[in-house]
Short mmCIF file of C-alpha atoms and ligand atoms in Angstrom, two decimals:
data_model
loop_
_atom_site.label_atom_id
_atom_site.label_comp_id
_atom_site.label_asym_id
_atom_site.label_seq_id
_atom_site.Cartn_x
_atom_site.Cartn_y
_atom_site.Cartn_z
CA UNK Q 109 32.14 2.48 2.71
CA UNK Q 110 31.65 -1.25 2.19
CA UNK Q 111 28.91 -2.79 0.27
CA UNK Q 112 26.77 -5.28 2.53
CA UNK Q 113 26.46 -7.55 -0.62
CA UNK Q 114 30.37 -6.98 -1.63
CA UNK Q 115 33.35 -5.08 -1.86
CA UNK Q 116 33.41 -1.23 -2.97
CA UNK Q 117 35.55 -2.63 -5.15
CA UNK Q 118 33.23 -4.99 -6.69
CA UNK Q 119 30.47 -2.57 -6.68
CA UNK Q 120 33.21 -0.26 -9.12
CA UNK Q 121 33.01 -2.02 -11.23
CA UNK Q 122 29.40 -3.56 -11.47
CA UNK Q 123 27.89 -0.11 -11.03
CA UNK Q 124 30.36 2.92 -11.96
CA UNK Q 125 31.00 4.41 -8.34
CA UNK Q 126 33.53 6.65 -8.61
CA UNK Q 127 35.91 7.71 -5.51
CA UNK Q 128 34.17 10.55 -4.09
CA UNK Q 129 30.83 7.92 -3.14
CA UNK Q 130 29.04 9.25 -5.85
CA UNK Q 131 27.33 7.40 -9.05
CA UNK Q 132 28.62 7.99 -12.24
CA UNK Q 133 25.45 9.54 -12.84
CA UNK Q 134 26.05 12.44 -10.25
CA UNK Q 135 23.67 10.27 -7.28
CA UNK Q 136 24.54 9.84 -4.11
CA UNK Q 137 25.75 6.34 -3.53
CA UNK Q 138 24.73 6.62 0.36
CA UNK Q 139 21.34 4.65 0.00
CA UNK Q 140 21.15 3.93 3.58
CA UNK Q 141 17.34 4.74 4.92
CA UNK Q 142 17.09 6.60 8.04
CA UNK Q 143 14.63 3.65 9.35
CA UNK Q 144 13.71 0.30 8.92
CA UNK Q 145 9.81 -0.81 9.86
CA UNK Q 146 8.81 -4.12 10.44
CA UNK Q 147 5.36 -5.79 9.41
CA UNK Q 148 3.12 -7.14 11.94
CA UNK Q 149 0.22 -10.55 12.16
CA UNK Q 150 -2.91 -9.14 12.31
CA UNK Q 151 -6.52 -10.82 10.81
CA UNK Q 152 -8.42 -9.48 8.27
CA UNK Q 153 -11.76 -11.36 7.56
CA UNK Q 154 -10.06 -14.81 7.35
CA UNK Q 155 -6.98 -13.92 5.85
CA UNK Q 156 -3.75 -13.04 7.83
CA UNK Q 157 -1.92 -9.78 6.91
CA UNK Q 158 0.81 -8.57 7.68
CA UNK Q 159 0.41 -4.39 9.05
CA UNK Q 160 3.20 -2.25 7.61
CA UNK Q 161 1.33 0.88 8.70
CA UNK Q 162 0.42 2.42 11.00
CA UNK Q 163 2.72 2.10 13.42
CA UNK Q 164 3.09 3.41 16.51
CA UNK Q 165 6.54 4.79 15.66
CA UNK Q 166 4.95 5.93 12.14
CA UNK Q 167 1.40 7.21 11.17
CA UNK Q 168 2.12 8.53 7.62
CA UNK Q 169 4.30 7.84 4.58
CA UNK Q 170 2.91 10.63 2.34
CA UNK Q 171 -0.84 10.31 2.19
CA UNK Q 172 0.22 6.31 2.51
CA UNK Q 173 -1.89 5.73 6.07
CA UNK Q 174 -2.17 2.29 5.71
CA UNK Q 175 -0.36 -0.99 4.45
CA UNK Q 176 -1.33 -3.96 4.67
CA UNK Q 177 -0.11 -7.26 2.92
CA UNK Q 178 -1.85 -10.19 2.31
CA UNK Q 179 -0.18 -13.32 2.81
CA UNK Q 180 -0.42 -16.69 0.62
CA UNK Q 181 -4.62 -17.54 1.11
CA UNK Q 182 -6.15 -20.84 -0.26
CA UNK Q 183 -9.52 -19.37 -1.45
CA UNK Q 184 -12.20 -21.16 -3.73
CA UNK Q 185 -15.66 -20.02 -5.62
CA UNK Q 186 -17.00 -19.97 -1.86
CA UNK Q 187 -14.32 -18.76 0.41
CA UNK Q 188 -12.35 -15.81 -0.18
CA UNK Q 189 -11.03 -13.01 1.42
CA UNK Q 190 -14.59 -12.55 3.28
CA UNK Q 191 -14.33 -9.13 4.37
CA UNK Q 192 -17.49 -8.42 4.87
CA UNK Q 193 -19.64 -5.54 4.18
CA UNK Q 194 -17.97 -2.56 6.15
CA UNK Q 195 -17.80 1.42 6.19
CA UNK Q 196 -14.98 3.75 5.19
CA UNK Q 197 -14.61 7.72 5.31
CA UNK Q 198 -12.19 10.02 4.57
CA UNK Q 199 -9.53 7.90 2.49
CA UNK Q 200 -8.99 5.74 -0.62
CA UNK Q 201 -7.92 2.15 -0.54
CA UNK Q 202 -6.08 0.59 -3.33
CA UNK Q 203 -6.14 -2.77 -3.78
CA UNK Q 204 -3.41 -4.60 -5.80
CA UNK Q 205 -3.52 -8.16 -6.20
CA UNK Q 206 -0.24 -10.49 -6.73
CA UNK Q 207 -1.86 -13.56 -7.51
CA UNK Q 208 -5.47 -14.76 -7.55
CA UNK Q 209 -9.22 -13.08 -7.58
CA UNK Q 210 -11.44 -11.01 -5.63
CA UNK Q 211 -14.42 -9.90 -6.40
CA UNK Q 212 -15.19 -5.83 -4.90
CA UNK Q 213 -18.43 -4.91 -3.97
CA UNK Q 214 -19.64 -1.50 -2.69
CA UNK Q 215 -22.36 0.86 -2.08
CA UNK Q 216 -22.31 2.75 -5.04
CA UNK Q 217 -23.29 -0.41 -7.17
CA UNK Q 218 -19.70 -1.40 -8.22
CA UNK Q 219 -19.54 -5.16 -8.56
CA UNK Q 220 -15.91 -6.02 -10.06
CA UNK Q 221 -13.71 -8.86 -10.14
CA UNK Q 222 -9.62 -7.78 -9.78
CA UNK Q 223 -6.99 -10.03 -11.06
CA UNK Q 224 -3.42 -8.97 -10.89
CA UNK Q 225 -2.28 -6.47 -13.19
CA UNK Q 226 -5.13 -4.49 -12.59
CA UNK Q 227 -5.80 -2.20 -9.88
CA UNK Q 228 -9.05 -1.26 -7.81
CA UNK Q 229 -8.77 2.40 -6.56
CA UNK Q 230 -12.23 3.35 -4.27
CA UNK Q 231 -12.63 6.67 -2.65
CA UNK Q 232 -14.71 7.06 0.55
CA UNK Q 233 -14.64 10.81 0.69
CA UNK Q 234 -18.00 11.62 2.91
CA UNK Q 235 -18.76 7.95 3.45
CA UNK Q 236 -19.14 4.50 1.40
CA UNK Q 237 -19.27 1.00 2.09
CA UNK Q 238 -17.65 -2.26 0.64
CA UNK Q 239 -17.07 -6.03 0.58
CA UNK Q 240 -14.34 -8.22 -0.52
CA UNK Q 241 -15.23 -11.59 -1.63
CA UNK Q 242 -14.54 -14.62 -3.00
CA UNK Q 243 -14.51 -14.21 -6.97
CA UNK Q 244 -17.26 -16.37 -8.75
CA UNK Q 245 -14.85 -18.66 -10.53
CA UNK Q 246 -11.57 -18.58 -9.17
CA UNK Q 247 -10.03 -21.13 -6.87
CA UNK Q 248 -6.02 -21.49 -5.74
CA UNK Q 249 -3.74 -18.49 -3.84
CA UNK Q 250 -4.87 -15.80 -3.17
CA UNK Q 251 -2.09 -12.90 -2.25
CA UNK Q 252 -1.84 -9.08 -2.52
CA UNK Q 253 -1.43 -5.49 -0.93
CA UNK Q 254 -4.16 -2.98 0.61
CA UNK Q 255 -3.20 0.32 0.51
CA UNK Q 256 -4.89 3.46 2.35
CA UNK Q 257 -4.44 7.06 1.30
CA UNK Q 258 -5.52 10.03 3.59
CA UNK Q 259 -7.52 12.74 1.90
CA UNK Q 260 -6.72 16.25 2.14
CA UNK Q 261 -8.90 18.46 4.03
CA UNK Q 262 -10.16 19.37 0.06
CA UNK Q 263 -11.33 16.55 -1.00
CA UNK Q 264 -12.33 14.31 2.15
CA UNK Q 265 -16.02 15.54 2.35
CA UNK Q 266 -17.02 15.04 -1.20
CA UNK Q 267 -19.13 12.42 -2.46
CA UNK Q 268 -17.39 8.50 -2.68
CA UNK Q 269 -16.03 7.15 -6.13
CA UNK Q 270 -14.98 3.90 -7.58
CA UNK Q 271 -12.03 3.91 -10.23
CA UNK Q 272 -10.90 0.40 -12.28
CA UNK Q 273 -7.84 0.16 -14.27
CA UNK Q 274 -7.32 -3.08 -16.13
CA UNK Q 275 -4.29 -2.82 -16.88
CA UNK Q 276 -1.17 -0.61 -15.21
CA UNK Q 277 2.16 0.57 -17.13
CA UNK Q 278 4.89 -1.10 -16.73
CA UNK Q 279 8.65 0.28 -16.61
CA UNK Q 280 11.66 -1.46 -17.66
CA UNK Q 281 14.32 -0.53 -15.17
CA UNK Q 282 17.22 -2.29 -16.50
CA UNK Q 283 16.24 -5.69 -16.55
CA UNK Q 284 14.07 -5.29 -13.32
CA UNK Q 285 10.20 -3.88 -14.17
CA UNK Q 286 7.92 -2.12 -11.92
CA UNK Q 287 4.36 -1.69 -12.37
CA UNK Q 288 3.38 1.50 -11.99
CA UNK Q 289 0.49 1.72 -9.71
CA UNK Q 290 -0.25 5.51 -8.79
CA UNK Q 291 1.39 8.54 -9.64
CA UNK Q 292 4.82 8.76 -11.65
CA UNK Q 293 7.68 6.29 -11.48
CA UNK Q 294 10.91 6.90 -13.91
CA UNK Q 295 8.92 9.47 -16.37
CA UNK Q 296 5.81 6.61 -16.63
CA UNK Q 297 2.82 7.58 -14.99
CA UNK Q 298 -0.44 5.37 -13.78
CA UNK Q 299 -3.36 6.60 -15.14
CA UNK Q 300 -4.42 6.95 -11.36
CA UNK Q 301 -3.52 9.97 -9.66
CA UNK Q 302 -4.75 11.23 -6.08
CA UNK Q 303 -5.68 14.34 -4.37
CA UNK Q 304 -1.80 14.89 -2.85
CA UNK Q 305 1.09 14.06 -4.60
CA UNK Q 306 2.37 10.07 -4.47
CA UNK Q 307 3.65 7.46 -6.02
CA UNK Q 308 3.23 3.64 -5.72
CA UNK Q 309 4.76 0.83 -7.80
CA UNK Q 310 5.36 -2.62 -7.51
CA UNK Q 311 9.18 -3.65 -8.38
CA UNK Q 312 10.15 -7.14 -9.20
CA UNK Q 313 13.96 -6.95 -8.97
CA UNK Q 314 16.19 -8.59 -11.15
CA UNK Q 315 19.92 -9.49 -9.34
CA UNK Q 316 22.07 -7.15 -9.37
CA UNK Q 317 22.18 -3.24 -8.79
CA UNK Q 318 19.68 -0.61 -9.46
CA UNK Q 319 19.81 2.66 -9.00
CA UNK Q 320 16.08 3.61 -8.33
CA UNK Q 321 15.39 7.34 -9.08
CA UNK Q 322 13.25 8.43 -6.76
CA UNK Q 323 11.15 11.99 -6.71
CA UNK Q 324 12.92 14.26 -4.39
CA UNK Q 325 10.29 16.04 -2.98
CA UNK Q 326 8.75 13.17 -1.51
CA UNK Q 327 9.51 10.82 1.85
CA UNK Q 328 10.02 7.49 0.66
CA UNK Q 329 9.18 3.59 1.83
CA UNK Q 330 10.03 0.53 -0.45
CA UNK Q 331 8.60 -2.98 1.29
CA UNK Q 332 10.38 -5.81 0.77
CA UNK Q 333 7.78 -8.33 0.27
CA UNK Q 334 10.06 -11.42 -1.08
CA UNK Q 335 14.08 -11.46 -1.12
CA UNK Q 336 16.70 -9.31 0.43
CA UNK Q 337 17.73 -5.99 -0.85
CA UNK Q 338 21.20 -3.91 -0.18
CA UNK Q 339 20.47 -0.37 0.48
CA UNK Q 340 23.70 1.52 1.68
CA UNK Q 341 24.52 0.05 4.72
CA UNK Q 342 21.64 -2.08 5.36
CA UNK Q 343 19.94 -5.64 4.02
CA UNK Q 344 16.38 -4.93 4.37
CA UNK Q 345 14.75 -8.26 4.38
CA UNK Q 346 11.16 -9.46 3.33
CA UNK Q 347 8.79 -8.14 6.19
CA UNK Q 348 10.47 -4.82 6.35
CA UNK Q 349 9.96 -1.33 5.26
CA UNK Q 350 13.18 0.54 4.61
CA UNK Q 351 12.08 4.78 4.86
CA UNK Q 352 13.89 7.75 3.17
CA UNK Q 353 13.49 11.52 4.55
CA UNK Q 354 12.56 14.33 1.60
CA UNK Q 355 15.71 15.38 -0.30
CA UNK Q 356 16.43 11.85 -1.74
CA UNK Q 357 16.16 11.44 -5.24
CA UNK Q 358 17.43 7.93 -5.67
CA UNK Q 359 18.68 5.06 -4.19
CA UNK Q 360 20.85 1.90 -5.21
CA UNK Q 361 19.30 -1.13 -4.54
CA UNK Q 362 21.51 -4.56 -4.26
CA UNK Q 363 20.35 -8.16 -4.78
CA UNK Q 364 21.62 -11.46 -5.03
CA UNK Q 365 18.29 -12.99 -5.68
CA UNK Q 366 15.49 -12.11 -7.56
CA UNK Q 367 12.98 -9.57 -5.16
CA UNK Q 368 9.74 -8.14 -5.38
CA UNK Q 369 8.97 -4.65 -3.16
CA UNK Q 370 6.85 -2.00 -3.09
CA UNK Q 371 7.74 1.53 -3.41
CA UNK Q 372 5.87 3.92 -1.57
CA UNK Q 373 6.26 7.61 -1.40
CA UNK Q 374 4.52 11.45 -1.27
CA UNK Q 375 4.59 14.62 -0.01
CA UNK Q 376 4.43 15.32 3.97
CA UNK Q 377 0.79 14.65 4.13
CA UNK Q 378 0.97 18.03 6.36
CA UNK Q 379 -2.26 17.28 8.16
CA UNK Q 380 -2.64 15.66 11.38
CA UNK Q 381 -4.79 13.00 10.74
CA UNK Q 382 -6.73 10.89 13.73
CA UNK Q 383 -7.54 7.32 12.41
CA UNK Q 384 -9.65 4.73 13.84
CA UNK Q 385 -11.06 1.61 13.01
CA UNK Q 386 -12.09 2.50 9.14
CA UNK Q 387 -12.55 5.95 9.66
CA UNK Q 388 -9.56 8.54 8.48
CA UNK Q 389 -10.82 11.76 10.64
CA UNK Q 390 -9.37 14.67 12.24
CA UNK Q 391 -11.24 14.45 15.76
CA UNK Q 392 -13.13 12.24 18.04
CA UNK Q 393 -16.51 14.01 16.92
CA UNK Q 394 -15.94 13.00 13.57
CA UNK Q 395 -15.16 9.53 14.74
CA UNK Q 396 -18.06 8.97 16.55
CA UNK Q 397 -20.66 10.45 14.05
CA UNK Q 398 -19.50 8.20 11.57
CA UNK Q 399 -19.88 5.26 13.87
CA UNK Q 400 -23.48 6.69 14.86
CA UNK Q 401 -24.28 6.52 10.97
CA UNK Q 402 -22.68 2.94 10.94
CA UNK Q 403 -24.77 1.59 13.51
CA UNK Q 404 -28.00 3.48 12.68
CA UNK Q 405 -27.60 2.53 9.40
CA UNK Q 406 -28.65 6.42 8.35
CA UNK Q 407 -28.13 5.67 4.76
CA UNK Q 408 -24.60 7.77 5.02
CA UNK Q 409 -22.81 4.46 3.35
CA UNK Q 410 -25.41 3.31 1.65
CA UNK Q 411 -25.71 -0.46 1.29
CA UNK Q 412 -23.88 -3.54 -0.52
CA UNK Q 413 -25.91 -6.12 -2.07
CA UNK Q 414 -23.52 -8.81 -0.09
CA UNK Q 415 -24.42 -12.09 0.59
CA UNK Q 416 -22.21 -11.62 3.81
CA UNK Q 417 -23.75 -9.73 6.88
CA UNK Q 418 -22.41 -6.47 7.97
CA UNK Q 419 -19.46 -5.94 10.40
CA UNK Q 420 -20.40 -4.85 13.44
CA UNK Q 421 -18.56 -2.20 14.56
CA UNK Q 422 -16.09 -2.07 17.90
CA UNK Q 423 -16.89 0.50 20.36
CA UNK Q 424 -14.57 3.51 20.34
CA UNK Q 425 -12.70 4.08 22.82
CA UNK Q 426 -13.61 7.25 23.02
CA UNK Q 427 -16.97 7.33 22.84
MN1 MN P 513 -12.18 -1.72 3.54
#
């Protein structure tokens, strides 16, 4: 098999592949995924992101049931990301900025600025509300991921929580780094954890090779945010989501340039979740009582002391 950024030849001898297409370090050499995703425009607030997941083609990665990545945004004290104040159930978002500010506010109180480096893990649970706003003082770009994780059936009803970590590990991987932002990457673990096993971690890639070790047990997405990456026989370029099945437990990544990606990965969620809107559910009549609570405003989410007005809800389609 040829490399897409070279010869096998050339990859002998950069990276210790052996003739039977295995590593030197008894891994498979075949990285190729068994899919490739594309992101997708969509507006959040007044920001544009780019929608990884869901898509129609794939709900879950994991408990991963939502992606979204937020694209270069000029923001000042005033104007930021402006999501207003809006209702969540049934899943944790995890917010990991790149560059820039935001300042989190939710219904449990929380008021807290995230800069990159840290990482803002909330978890709706039975219900909970937030805002994400311009941070008092901050004023340039404005760029990062929001991340959704499905809660099992054990944990989804119980009360909402906020978690704060200042600072994530990071792990040297060669002379690439990742930070690690949930779960366990290369035997360095996040001090964030959730209710199903997962992993997230942001990888800035040097050139070169890397083979990635990669938890077998879990399905697997890494999202090429900036640069081009090599996987097997695939370039997986920024905008796209490159997926392994279970049974993997590492993959050789190629670059010419310098890259940045996310990995992404867990256990079959093994629960058939039904998402709308900002609800994670399992049926309609879940949907729609959460949306009854929404509009009534039945104290269920509580409140956020927001300057910025409530979203209204859409109508469910359903309904
Ligand atoms: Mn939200």
């Amino acid at each position: 098999m040829t490399g897409v950024f070279g010869t096998r030849e050339e990859r002998s001898e950069e990276g210790g592949v052996v003739a039977d297409g295995r590593a030197a370090s008894g891994r498979s050499v075949d990285s190729t995924p068994v899919d490739v995703l594309a992101w997708r425009g969509t507006q959040v607030g007044r920001a544009e992101v780019q929608r990884v997941l869901p898509q129609r083609r794939r709900r879950l990665l994991g408990a991963w049931c939502f992606v979204d990545y937020l694209a270069p945004l000029a923001v000042d004290e005033i104007r930021g990301l402006d999501v207003a104040p809006h209702p969540h159930v049934g899943l944790q978002t995890l917010t990991w900025l790149m560059c820039g500010e935001a300042l989190h506010r939710d219904s449990l109180g929380t008021e807290q600025v995230l800069r990159p480096g840290a990482l803002n893990l909330m978890t709706a649970g039975c219900g909970v509300a937030h805002s994400e706003e311009a941070s008092p003082r901050y004023r340039g770009e404005l760029r990062g991921l929001q991340l959704w994780i499905a809660q099992p059936e054990a944990t989804r009803h119980a009360p909402p929580a906020f978690g704060h970590v200042e600072q994530v590990p990071i792990v040297e991987l060669g002379s690439s780094r990742a930070s690690v932002l949930i779960g366990t990457l290369a035997g360095v673990g996040s001090p964030l954890s959730a209710a199903t096993p997962l992993v997230g971690a942001d990888l800035r890639l040097a050139p070169g090779c890397l083979d990635l070790p990669l938890e077998p047990g879990y399905e697997h997405g890494l999202l090429v945010v900036d640069g081009a990456i090599a996987v097997g026989d695939r370039v997986v370029s920024a905008g796209e989501m490159a997926l392994w099945a279970p049974g993997t437990d590492g993959v050789r990544l190629e670059t010419r340039e310098a890259a940045r990606c996310l990995l992404l990965g867990g256990e079959p969620f093994g629960e058939s979740v039904l998402m709308w809107w900002n609800y994670v559910a399992r049926s309609r009549a879940e949907i729609l009582e959460a949306d009854l609570s929404w509009r009534a405003r039945d104290g269920r989410f509580g409140a956020v002391a927001s300057p910025l007005a409530p979203v209204v809800a859409p109508t469910p389609p359903f309904s």
